């Protein structure tokens, strides 16, 4: 079986860590048990470009149990957990991913995953879709549909659909409520703090912590930073999101202001050059810069390098940039997703829901994908609700049911005061 991973000697460690993560993924386990019996993805070929983590391993094993043949490559050069990659290969799942791989290797791995001639693609950032549309259009004949995990990928795909460039249908997993309200918020919130602490071991209490972007991820990050005792400042471009941040009690201001007194800056906007030269110019000596948005473009690193007199690694994942005027700025994890580069990504309990949406959406696409025209679709509402129901069941949380009288009341328009 074709594969390219760092070290097959890491199998045991990977297997143990996957086992640990799966104890927190009861929804996916239930789906796997059903898939094992029903085999809804029998003889289906899937190319997946996802962060190669213990949770993704849980998803890959679920797809394999459903009868699918899967090839997995990384969706970020720094997010691969090499022990997990090895453990999956041991289970006969083809993986092409090595933590720290260079750009050429990253794209070679994407092509190797695509060499499977997939019926379905699973993306986290739309790299498979982009590569297929730009360089591998020969594969389109076999492809039925795909899924996309993250906000940035969905934005790219919607732009392609708008321009009439998208050649096959995609389900936007991120749109599911059981995805972005939990994974982006509680997952990114906690794991970004985790990455920050592992990389720096800084005390957050009393620090001015600037959250750039108050969307699904920014809300979680601001919440957790405040919980650690930091004074949280939010920067935004959306009036609505800025207003929400104000009403949550955060200080809201333009980056030009925040740049002057922030101790820590974390971008989660999905946009580019959110921190740039004009901001670096006024930052305090010792300011720490990091990103948890999908691509490493949110901090203008070329501009930072351009202003730098000397640079050195002071800890793993911490690069010091000494500017010409003597101030030092610290960039974490090369500006790549901090939570995945310096920590382990989202905790399994939230990925349980995101990947349950992935697994059920693939089952849906295997059944009905051929009927869809090329466009970006939301996760069917019944899948979203099923995931919420299963998660509650697994947590042994019970909720009320509507009475017949209440159901009737909610559906009627005649009853008034
Ligand atoms: N690290 C992870 O594990 C992880 C997980 C989920 C999503 N993501 C990524 O994080 C990014 C954000 O995702 P999201 O779901 O929060 O998106 P979102 O669209 O909900 O929020 C982004 C916010 O950033 C704001 N914004 C845009 N440009 C800005 C600017 N120049 N300055 C300040 N604010 C700006 C937007 O108005 C919006 O409120 C995306 O790239 C997404 O793919 C990462």
GROMACS .gro file of C-alpha atoms and ligand atoms in nm:
model
  461
    1UNK     CA    1   0.000   0.000   0.000
    2UNK     CA    2   0.136   0.338  -0.105
    3UNK     CA    3   0.219   0.584   0.176
    4UNK     CA    4   0.473   0.842   0.293
    5UNK     CA    5   0.502   0.904   0.667
    6UNK     CA    6   0.790   0.998   0.894
    7UNK     CA    7   0.855   0.692   1.104
    8UNK     CA    8   0.669   0.360   1.127
    9UNK     CA    9   0.838   0.312   1.465
   10UNK     CA   10   0.576   0.553   1.605
   11UNK     CA   11   0.283   0.315   1.546
   12UNK     CA   12   0.233   0.214   1.910
   13UNK     CA   13   0.231   0.571   2.039
   14UNK     CA   14  -0.008   0.675   1.762
   15UNK     CA   15  -0.244   0.387   1.831
   16UNK     CA   16  -0.257   0.470   2.202
   17UNK     CA   17  -0.327   0.837   2.138
   18UNK     CA   18  -0.601   0.755   1.885
   19UNK     CA   19  -0.758   0.520   2.138
   20UNK     CA   20  -0.755   0.799   2.399
   21UNK     CA   21  -0.916   1.048   2.160
   22UNK     CA   22  -1.184   0.801   2.057
   23UNK     CA   23  -1.306   0.770   2.415
   24UNK     CA   24  -1.427   1.129   2.367
   25UNK     CA   25  -1.589   1.058   2.030
   26UNK     CA   26  -1.901   0.856   2.113
   27UNK     CA   27  -2.110   0.994   1.826
   28UNK     CA   28  -1.856   0.890   1.567
   29UNK     CA   29  -1.828   0.547   1.735
   30UNK     CA   30  -2.202   0.493   1.706
   31UNK     CA   31  -2.195   0.593   1.342
   32UNK     CA   32  -1.900   0.359   1.287
   33UNK     CA   33  -2.089   0.066   1.440
   34UNK     CA   34  -2.382   0.127   1.205
   35UNK     CA   35  -2.153   0.183   0.905
   36UNK     CA   36  -1.975  -0.145   0.986
   37UNK     CA   37  -2.305  -0.331   0.961
   38UNK     CA   38  -2.454  -0.142   0.664
   39UNK     CA   39  -2.135  -0.065   0.462
   40UNK     CA   40  -2.283   0.249   0.297
   41UNK     CA   41  -1.948   0.345   0.139
   42UNK     CA   42  -1.862   0.004  -0.005
   43UNK     CA   43  -1.615   0.034  -0.295
   44UNK     CA   44  -1.618   0.413  -0.268
   45UNK     CA   45  -1.281   0.589  -0.315
   46UNK     CA   46  -1.219   0.897  -0.099
   47UNK     CA   47  -0.927   1.141  -0.108
   48UNK     CA   48  -0.907   1.340   0.216
   49UNK     CA   49  -0.693   1.646   0.285
   50UNK     CA   50  -0.736   1.709   0.658
   51UNK     CA   51  -0.516   1.784   0.959
   52UNK     CA   52  -0.364   1.445   1.040
   53UNK     CA   53  -0.459   1.426   1.407
   54UNK     CA   54  -0.596   1.160   1.642
   55UNK     CA   55  -0.951   1.284   1.573
   56UNK     CA   56  -0.905   1.263   1.196
   57UNK     CA   57  -0.782   0.909   1.252
   58UNK     CA   58  -1.121   0.837   1.413
   59UNK     CA   59  -1.294   0.967   1.101
   60UNK     CA   60  -1.069   0.770   0.865
   61UNK     CA   61  -1.137   0.450   1.058
   62UNK     CA   62  -1.510   0.520   1.038
   63UNK     CA   63  -1.496   0.563   0.660
   64UNK     CA   64  -1.289   0.246   0.626
   65UNK     CA   65  -1.545   0.058   0.840
   66UNK     CA   66  -1.813   0.178   0.597
   67UNK     CA   67  -1.626   0.004   0.315
   68UNK     CA   68  -1.445   0.304   0.166
   69UNK     CA   69  -1.092   0.308   0.031
   70UNK     CA   70  -0.929   0.622   0.171
   71UNK     CA   71  -0.613   0.821   0.102
   72UNK     CA   72  -0.522   1.097   0.345
   73UNK     CA   73  -0.283   1.389   0.308
   74UNK     CA   74  -0.226   1.690   0.534
   75UNK     CA   75  -0.416   2.016   0.501
   76UNK     CA   76  -0.129   2.209   0.659
   77UNK     CA   77   0.245   2.139   0.654
   78UNK     CA   78   0.278   2.181   1.031
   79UNK     CA   79  -0.033   2.007   1.164
   80UNK     CA   80   0.053   1.641   1.108
   81UNK     CA   81   0.095   1.415   1.410
   82UNK     CA   82   0.357   1.172   1.281
   83UNK     CA   83   0.262   0.895   1.524
   84UNK     CA   84  -0.100   0.910   1.406
   85UNK     CA   85   0.009   0.895   1.042
   86UNK     CA   86   0.212   0.581   1.118
   87UNK     CA   87  -0.073   0.415   1.311
   88UNK     CA   88  -0.315   0.471   1.022
   89UNK     CA   89  -0.074   0.319   0.771
   90UNK     CA   90  -0.046   0.017   1.000
   91UNK     CA   91  -0.427  -0.012   0.965
   92UNK     CA   92  -0.397  -0.014   0.586
   93UNK     CA   93  -0.506   0.347   0.540
   94UNK     CA   94  -0.280   0.529   0.292
   95UNK     CA   95  -0.134   0.843   0.448
   96UNK     CA   96   0.094   1.098   0.282
   97UNK     CA   97   0.192   1.349   0.551
   98UNK     CA   98   0.497   1.448   0.751
   99UNK     CA   99   0.505   1.725   1.010
  100UNK     CA  100   0.716   2.015   0.883
  101UNK     CA  101   0.711   1.900   0.518
  102UNK     CA  102   0.822   2.167   0.270
  103UNK     CA  103   0.593   2.322   0.012
  104UNK     CA  104   0.693   2.083  -0.268
  105UNK     CA  105   0.636   1.777  -0.050
  106UNK     CA  106   0.304   1.918   0.071
  107UNK     CA  107   0.177   1.945  -0.287
  108UNK     CA  108   0.332   1.614  -0.393
  109UNK     CA  109   0.135   1.451  -0.112
  110UNK     CA  110  -0.185   1.614  -0.236
  111UNK     CA  111  -0.122   1.468  -0.580
  112UNK     CA  112  -0.049   1.126  -0.432
  113UNK     CA  113  -0.380   1.133  -0.246
  114UNK     CA  114  -0.553   1.228  -0.570
  115UNK     CA  115  -0.383   0.943  -0.758
  116UNK     CA  116  -0.650   0.724  -0.597
  117UNK     CA  117  -0.891   0.866  -0.860
  118UNK     CA  118  -1.146   0.952  -0.591
  119UNK     CA  119  -1.523   0.951  -0.615
  120UNK     CA  120  -1.534   1.195  -0.324
  121UNK     CA  121  -1.299   1.459  -0.187
  122UNK     CA  122  -1.283   1.582   0.171
  123UNK     CA  123  -1.107   1.913   0.220
  124UNK     CA  124  -1.006   2.143   0.503
  125UNK     CA  125  -0.913   2.459   0.314
  126UNK     CA  126  -1.010   2.349  -0.041
  127UNK     CA  127  -0.661   2.241  -0.153
  128UNK     CA  128  -0.787   1.921  -0.318
  129UNK     CA  129  -1.059   2.108  -0.504
  130UNK     CA  130  -0.815   2.380  -0.611
  131UNK     CA  131  -0.558   2.127  -0.731
  132UNK     CA  132  -0.818   1.923  -0.919
  133UNK     CA  133  -0.959   2.231  -1.093
  134UNK     CA  134  -0.615   2.372  -1.180
  135UNK     CA  135  -0.406   2.065  -1.261
  136UNK     CA  136  -0.601   1.739  -1.245
  137UNK     CA  137  -0.917   1.800  -1.444
  138UNK     CA  138  -0.878   1.445  -1.577
  139UNK     CA  139  -1.010   1.330  -1.237
  140UNK     CA  140  -1.342   1.513  -1.274
  141UNK     CA  141  -1.494   1.226  -1.471
  142UNK     CA  142  -1.487   1.002  -1.161
  143UNK     CA  143  -1.568   1.262  -0.897
  144UNK     CA  144  -1.924   1.272  -0.766
  145UNK     CA  145  -1.901   1.528  -0.486
  146UNK     CA  146  -1.697   1.656  -0.193
  147UNK     CA  147  -1.707   1.805   0.155
  148UNK     CA  148  -1.533   2.110   0.301
  149UNK     CA  149  -1.454   2.142   0.669
  150UNK     CA  150  -1.357   2.501   0.737
  151UNK     CA  151  -1.474   2.862   0.697
  152UNK     CA  152  -1.190   2.966   0.468
  153UNK     CA  153  -1.245   2.670   0.236
  154UNK     CA  154  -1.618   2.740   0.218
  155UNK     CA  155  -1.550   3.106   0.129
  156UNK     CA  156  -1.317   2.998  -0.153
  157UNK     CA  157  -1.566   2.742  -0.285
  158UNK     CA  158  -1.857   2.985  -0.276
  159UNK     CA  159  -1.643   3.227  -0.481
  160UNK     CA  160  -1.577   2.947  -0.733
  161UNK     CA  161  -1.948   2.861  -0.750
  162UNK     CA  162  -2.037   3.229  -0.799
  163UNK     CA  163  -1.796   3.252  -1.092
  164UNK     CA  164  -1.934   2.931  -1.245
  165UNK     CA  165  -1.591   2.770  -1.197
  166UNK     CA  166  -1.690   2.492  -0.955
  167UNK     CA  167  -1.720   2.161  -1.140
  168UNK     CA  168  -1.876   1.935  -0.874
  169UNK     CA  169  -2.105   1.972  -0.569
  170UNK     CA  170  -1.961   2.029  -0.223
  171UNK     CA  171  -2.122   2.011   0.120
  172UNK     CA  172  -2.003   2.290   0.351
  173UNK     CA  173  -1.956   2.103   0.679
  174UNK     CA  174  -1.868   2.431   0.852
  175UNK     CA  175  -2.225   2.555   0.794
  176UNK     CA  176  -2.369   2.289   1.025
  177UNK     CA  177  -2.463   2.439   1.361
  178UNK     CA  178  -2.321   2.132   1.533
  179UNK     CA  179  -1.991   2.224   1.365
  180UNK     CA  180  -1.918   2.595   1.382
  181UNK     CA  181  -2.102   2.670   1.708
  182UNK     CA  182  -1.888   2.413   1.889
  183UNK     CA  183  -1.571   2.327   1.695
  184UNK     CA  184  -1.484   2.685   1.596
  185UNK     CA  185  -1.593   2.837   1.925
  186UNK     CA  186  -1.503   2.596   2.205
  187UNK     CA  187  -1.248   2.398   2.002
  188UNK     CA  188  -1.045   2.687   1.862
  189UNK     CA  189  -1.095   2.886   2.180
  190UNK     CA  190  -0.943   2.624   2.407
  191UNK     CA  191  -0.683   2.478   2.173
  192UNK     CA  192  -0.544   2.816   2.067
  193UNK     CA  193  -0.481   2.900   2.431
  194UNK     CA  194  -0.329   2.553   2.466
  195UNK     CA  195  -0.092   2.621   2.173
  196UNK     CA  196  -0.003   2.962   2.314
  197UNK     CA  197   0.081   2.822   2.656
  198UNK     CA  198   0.274   2.523   2.525
  199UNK     CA  199   0.479   2.747   2.295
  200UNK     CA  200   0.548   3.029   2.543
  201UNK     CA  201   0.447   2.929   2.898
  202UNK     CA  202   0.346   3.294   2.946
  203UNK     CA  203   0.112   3.402   3.224
  204UNK     CA  204  -0.207   3.535   3.065
  205UNK     CA  205  -0.346   3.700   3.377
  206UNK     CA  206  -0.304   4.076   3.352
  207UNK     CA  207  -0.190   4.071   2.989
  208UNK     CA  208  -0.363   4.271   2.716
  209UNK     CA  209  -0.479   4.005   2.474
  210UNK     CA  210  -0.590   4.127   2.132
  211UNK     CA  211  -0.830   3.898   1.946
  212UNK     CA  212  -0.838   3.994   1.578
  213UNK     CA  213  -1.176   3.889   1.436
  214UNK     CA  214  -1.482   3.819   1.648
  215UNK     CA  215  -1.645   3.544   1.441
  216UNK     CA  216  -1.706   3.185   1.546
  217UNK     CA  217  -1.343   3.127   1.646
  218UNK     CA  218  -1.281   3.474   1.787
  219UNK     CA  219  -1.578   3.446   2.024
  220UNK     CA  220  -1.436   3.130   2.177
  221UNK     CA  221  -1.084   3.265   2.195
  222UNK     CA  222  -1.194   3.591   2.363
  223UNK     CA  223  -1.405   3.394   2.611
  224UNK     CA  224  -1.119   3.166   2.712
  225UNK     CA  225  -0.860   3.447   2.724
  226UNK     CA  226  -1.086   3.642   2.959
  227UNK     CA  227  -1.125   3.328   3.168
  228UNK     CA  228  -0.748   3.317   3.210
  229UNK     CA  229  -0.747   3.670   3.350
  230UNK     CA  230  -0.637   3.860   3.041
  231UNK     CA  231  -0.777   4.198   2.944
  232UNK     CA  232  -0.931   4.124   2.608
  233UNK     CA  233  -0.939   4.372   2.322
  234UNK     CA  234  -1.127   4.285   2.002
  235UNK     CA  235  -1.064   4.424   1.655
  236UNK     CA  236  -1.327   4.376   1.385
  237UNK     CA  237  -1.447   4.502   1.047
  238UNK     CA  238  -1.808   4.384   1.084
  239UNK     CA  239  -2.027   4.636   1.274
  240UNK     CA  240  -2.253   4.355   1.393
  241UNK     CA  241  -1.973   4.141   1.532
  242UNK     CA  242  -1.805   4.447   1.683
  243UNK     CA  243  -2.132   4.534   1.858
  244UNK     CA  244  -2.163   4.181   1.995
  245UNK     CA  245  -1.809   4.207   2.131
  246UNK     CA  246  -1.888   4.542   2.297
  247UNK     CA  247  -2.200   4.396   2.460
  248UNK     CA  248  -1.998   4.099   2.581
  249UNK     CA  249  -1.786   4.352   2.768
  250UNK     CA  250  -1.472   4.355   2.556
  251UNK     CA  251  -1.286   4.670   2.451
  252UNK     CA  252  -1.329   4.717   2.075
  253UNK     CA  253  -1.102   4.941   1.871
  254UNK     CA  254  -0.915   4.960   1.541
  255UNK     CA  255  -0.589   4.766   1.513
  256UNK     CA  256  -0.398   5.093   1.473
  257UNK     CA  257  -0.493   5.165   1.839
  258UNK     CA  258  -0.470   4.813   1.980
  259UNK     CA  259  -0.126   4.763   1.824
  260UNK     CA  260   0.019   5.024   2.059
  261UNK     CA  261  -0.050   4.846   2.385
  262UNK     CA  262  -0.133   4.480   2.319
  263UNK     CA  263   0.092   4.217   2.477
  264UNK     CA  264  -0.047   3.929   2.270
  265UNK     CA  265  -0.214   3.939   1.928
  266UNK     CA  266  -0.397   3.642   1.780
  267UNK     CA  267  -0.561   3.657   1.438
  268UNK     CA  268  -0.870   3.447   1.358
  269UNK     CA  269  -1.020   3.637   1.067
  270UNK     CA  270  -0.968   3.419   0.758
  271UNK     CA  271  -0.839   3.740   0.599
  272UNK     CA  272  -0.492   3.855   0.494
  273UNK     CA  273  -0.248   4.114   0.635
  274UNK     CA  274  -0.457   4.184   0.943
  275UNK     CA  275  -0.132   4.255   1.128
  276UNK     CA  276   0.101   4.447   0.900
  277UNK     CA  277   0.391   4.693   0.882
  278UNK     CA  278   0.201   4.994   1.019
  279UNK     CA  279   0.107   4.783   1.324
  280UNK     CA  280   0.453   4.631   1.376
  281UNK     CA  281   0.590   4.986   1.371
  282UNK     CA  282   0.401   5.084   1.687
  283UNK     CA  283   0.399   4.757   1.883
  284UNK     CA  284   0.560   4.727   2.226
  285UNK     CA  285   0.892   4.556   2.275
  286UNK     CA  286   0.818   4.189   2.346
  287UNK     CA  287   0.476   4.170   2.180
  288UNK     CA  288   0.374   3.815   2.082
  289UNK     CA  289   0.203   3.751   1.747
  290UNK     CA  290   0.018   3.437   1.644
  291UNK     CA  291  -0.255   3.314   1.414
  292UNK     CA  292  -0.526   3.050   1.439
  293UNK     CA  293  -0.696   3.130   1.108
  294UNK     CA  294  -0.660   2.877   0.830
  295UNK     CA  295  -0.377   3.026   0.623
  296UNK     CA  296  -0.052   3.187   0.732
  297UNK     CA  297  -0.137   3.514   0.557
  298UNK     CA  298  -0.313   3.692   0.844
  299UNK     CA  299   0.019   3.827   0.974
  300UNK     CA  300   0.224   3.995   0.703
  301UNK     CA  301   0.540   3.796   0.768
  302UNK     CA  302   0.732   3.924   0.463
  303UNK     CA  303   0.683   4.282   0.594
  304UNK     CA  304   0.797   4.173   0.941
  305UNK     CA  305   1.109   4.011   0.793
  306UNK     CA  306   1.173   4.323   0.591
  307UNK     CA  307   1.180   4.534   0.909
  308UNK     CA  308   1.404   4.287   1.092
  309UNK     CA  309   1.771   4.340   1.170
  310UNK     CA  310   1.823   3.992   1.315
  311UNK     CA  311   1.612   3.687   1.392
  312UNK     CA  312   1.655   3.371   1.599
  313UNK     CA  313   1.452   3.087   1.744
  314UNK     CA  314   1.427   3.140   2.119
  315UNK     CA  315   1.208   2.837   2.195
  316UNK     CA  316   1.042   2.577   1.977
  317UNK     CA  317   0.770   2.761   1.781
  318UNK     CA  318   0.889   3.103   1.904
  319UNK     CA  319   1.086   3.315   1.656
  320UNK     CA  320   1.228   3.644   1.776
  321UNK     CA  321   1.241   3.929   1.527
  322UNK     CA  322   1.470   4.209   1.645
  323UNK     CA  323   1.373   4.520   1.454
  324UNK     CA  324   1.618   4.787   1.339
  325UNK     CA  325   1.513   5.011   1.633
  326UNK     CA  326   1.590   4.734   1.885
  327UNK     CA  327   1.232   4.626   1.968
  328UNK     CA  328   1.168   4.252   1.969
  329UNK     CA  329   0.851   4.093   1.829
  330UNK     CA  330   0.785   3.722   1.877
  331UNK     CA  331   0.610   3.524   1.604
  332UNK     CA  332   0.467   3.186   1.703
  333UNK     CA  333   0.458   2.878   1.478
  334UNK     CA  334   0.557   3.070   1.164
  335UNK     CA  335   0.215   3.234   1.167
  336UNK     CA  336   0.047   2.899   1.097
  337UNK     CA  337  -0.253   2.765   1.290
  338UNK     CA  338  -0.120   2.792   1.643
  339UNK     CA  339  -0.350   2.532   1.794
  340UNK     CA  340  -0.244   2.264   1.548
  341UNK     CA  341   0.122   2.355   1.515
  342UNK     CA  342   0.212   2.405   1.881
  343UNK     CA  343  -0.060   2.193   2.045
  344UNK     CA  344  -0.279   1.908   1.923
  345UNK     CA  345  -0.566   2.091   1.756
  346UNK     CA  346  -0.919   2.073   1.883
  347UNK     CA  347  -1.012   1.838   2.163
  348UNK     CA  348  -1.175   1.518   2.045
  349UNK     CA  349  -1.513   1.596   2.205
  350UNK     CA  350  -1.584   1.877   1.957
  351UNK     CA  351  -1.431   1.701   1.658
  352UNK     CA  352  -1.674   1.421   1.740
  353UNK     CA  353  -1.952   1.645   1.612
  354UNK     CA  354  -1.763   1.795   1.318
  355UNK     CA  355  -1.658   1.454   1.194
  356UNK     CA  356  -1.999   1.300   1.259
  357UNK     CA  357  -2.127   1.564   1.016
  358UNK     CA  358  -1.852   1.463   0.772
  359UNK     CA  359  -1.932   1.092   0.796
  360UNK     CA  360  -2.309   1.137   0.765
  361UNK     CA  361  -2.269   1.388   0.481
  362UNK     CA  362  -2.055   1.140   0.289
  363UNK     CA  363  -2.317   0.872   0.338
  364UNK     CA  364  -2.576   1.118   0.205
  365UNK     CA  365  -2.355   1.207  -0.093
  366UNK     CA  366  -2.292   0.840  -0.171
  367UNK     CA  367  -2.669   0.800  -0.194
  368UNK     CA  368  -2.773   1.127  -0.353
  369UNK     CA  369  -2.459   1.311  -0.469
  370UNK     CA  370  -2.519   1.229  -0.835
  371UNK     CA  371  -2.845   1.427  -0.824
  372UNK     CA  372  -2.673   1.748  -0.712
  373UNK     CA  373  -2.547   2.010  -0.954
  374UNK     CA  374  -2.208   2.180  -0.895
  375UNK     CA  375  -2.266   2.421  -0.608
  376UNK     CA  376  -2.195   2.463  -0.236
  377UNK     CA  377  -2.463   2.303  -0.018
  378UNK     CA  378  -2.532   2.321   0.354
  379UNK     CA  379  -2.534   2.005   0.561
  380UNK     CA  380  -2.892   1.868   0.548
  381UNK     CA  381  -3.079   1.989   0.858
  382UNK     CA  382  -3.176   1.638   0.963
  383UNK     CA  383  -2.808   1.540   0.978
  384UNK     CA  384  -2.725   1.847   1.189
  385UNK     CA  385  -3.009   1.766   1.429
  386UNK     CA  386  -2.921   1.398   1.441
  387UNK     CA  387  -2.566   1.489   1.546
  388UNK     CA  388  -2.695   1.714   1.826
  389UNK     CA  389  -2.932   1.443   1.943
  390UNK     CA  390  -2.666   1.173   1.940
  391UNK     CA  391  -2.421   1.398   2.126
  392UNK     CA  392  -2.675   1.473   2.399
  393UNK     CA  393  -2.760   1.103   2.427
  394UNK     CA  394  -2.393   1.015   2.459
  395UNK     CA  395  -2.355   1.279   2.733
  396UNK     CA  396  -2.660   1.135   2.906
  397UNK     CA  397  -2.833   1.472   2.890
  398UNK     CA  398  -3.208   1.459   2.846
  399UNK     CA  399  -3.436   1.735   2.721
  400UNK     CA  400  -3.808   1.796   2.715
  401UNK     CA  401  -4.036   1.711   2.425
  402UNK     CA  402  -4.310   1.929   2.286
  403UNK     CA  403  -4.658   1.830   2.399
  404UNK     CA  404  -4.923   1.789   2.129
  405UNK     CA  405  -5.078   2.116   2.251
  406UNK     CA  406  -4.747   2.300   2.226
  407UNK     CA  407  -4.674   2.166   1.878
  408UNK     CA  408  -5.015   2.282   1.761
  409UNK     CA  409  -4.965   2.624   1.924
  410UNK     CA  410  -4.629   2.673   1.753
  411UNK     CA  411  -4.776   2.589   1.416
  412UNK     CA  412  -5.086   2.804   1.441
  413UNK     CA  413  -5.126   3.175   1.372
  414UNK     CA  414  -5.482   3.227   1.495
  415UNK     CA  415  -5.420   3.227   1.869
  416UNK     CA  416  -5.348   3.571   2.018
  417UNK     CA  417  -5.355   3.716   2.367
  418LIG     N1  418  -0.747   2.688   1.408
  418LIG     C1  419  -0.845   2.606   1.382
  418LIG     O1  420  -0.844   2.490   1.418
  418LIG     C2  421  -0.964   2.659   1.306
  418LIG     C3  422  -1.090   2.603   1.328
  418LIG     C4  423  -1.200   2.657   1.261
  418LIG     C5  424  -1.180   2.762   1.171
  418LIG     N2  425  -1.053   2.809   1.149
  418LIG     C6  426  -1.025   2.919   1.058
  418LIG     O2  427  -1.028   3.040   1.134
  418LIG     C7  428  -1.066   3.150   1.051
  418LIG     C8  429  -1.187   3.219   1.112
  418LIG     O3  430  -1.297   3.128   1.111
  418LIG     P1  431  -1.439   3.169   1.171
  418LIG     O4  432  -1.526   3.050   1.156
  418LIG     O5  433  -1.423   3.236   1.302
  418LIG     O6  434  -1.482   3.279   1.062
  418LIG     P2  435  -1.595   3.390   1.078
  418LIG     O7  436  -1.625   3.434   0.939
  418LIG     O8  437  -1.704   3.343   1.166
  418LIG     O9  438  -1.518   3.508   1.155
  418LIG     C9  439  -1.415   3.586   1.100
  418LIG    C10  440  -1.430   3.726   1.158
  418LIG    O10  441  -1.316   3.804   1.121
  418LIG    C11  442  -1.362   3.934   1.088
  418LIG     N3  443  -1.262   4.000   1.003
  418LIG    C12  444  -1.238   3.987   0.871
  418LIG     N4  445  -1.138   4.068   0.833
  418LIG    C13  446  -1.095   4.132   0.943
  418LIG    C14  447  -0.995   4.229   0.970
  418LIG     N5  448  -0.917   4.276   0.872
  418LIG     N6  449  -0.980   4.274   1.098
  418LIG    C15  450  -1.058   4.228   1.198
  418LIG     N7  451  -1.156   4.139   1.178
  418LIG    C16  452  -1.174   4.090   1.053
  418LIG    C17  453  -1.495   3.910   1.019
  418LIG    O11  454  -1.576   4.026   1.019
  418LIG    C18  455  -1.554   3.798   1.104
  418LIG    O12  456  -1.629   3.848   1.213
  418LIG    C19  457  -1.091   3.088   0.914
  418LIG    O13  458  -0.972   3.097   0.838
  418LIG    C20  459  -1.122   2.944   0.946
  418LIG    O14  460  -1.100   2.860   0.835
  418LIG    C21  461  -0.946   2.762   1.217
   0.00000   0.00000   0.00000
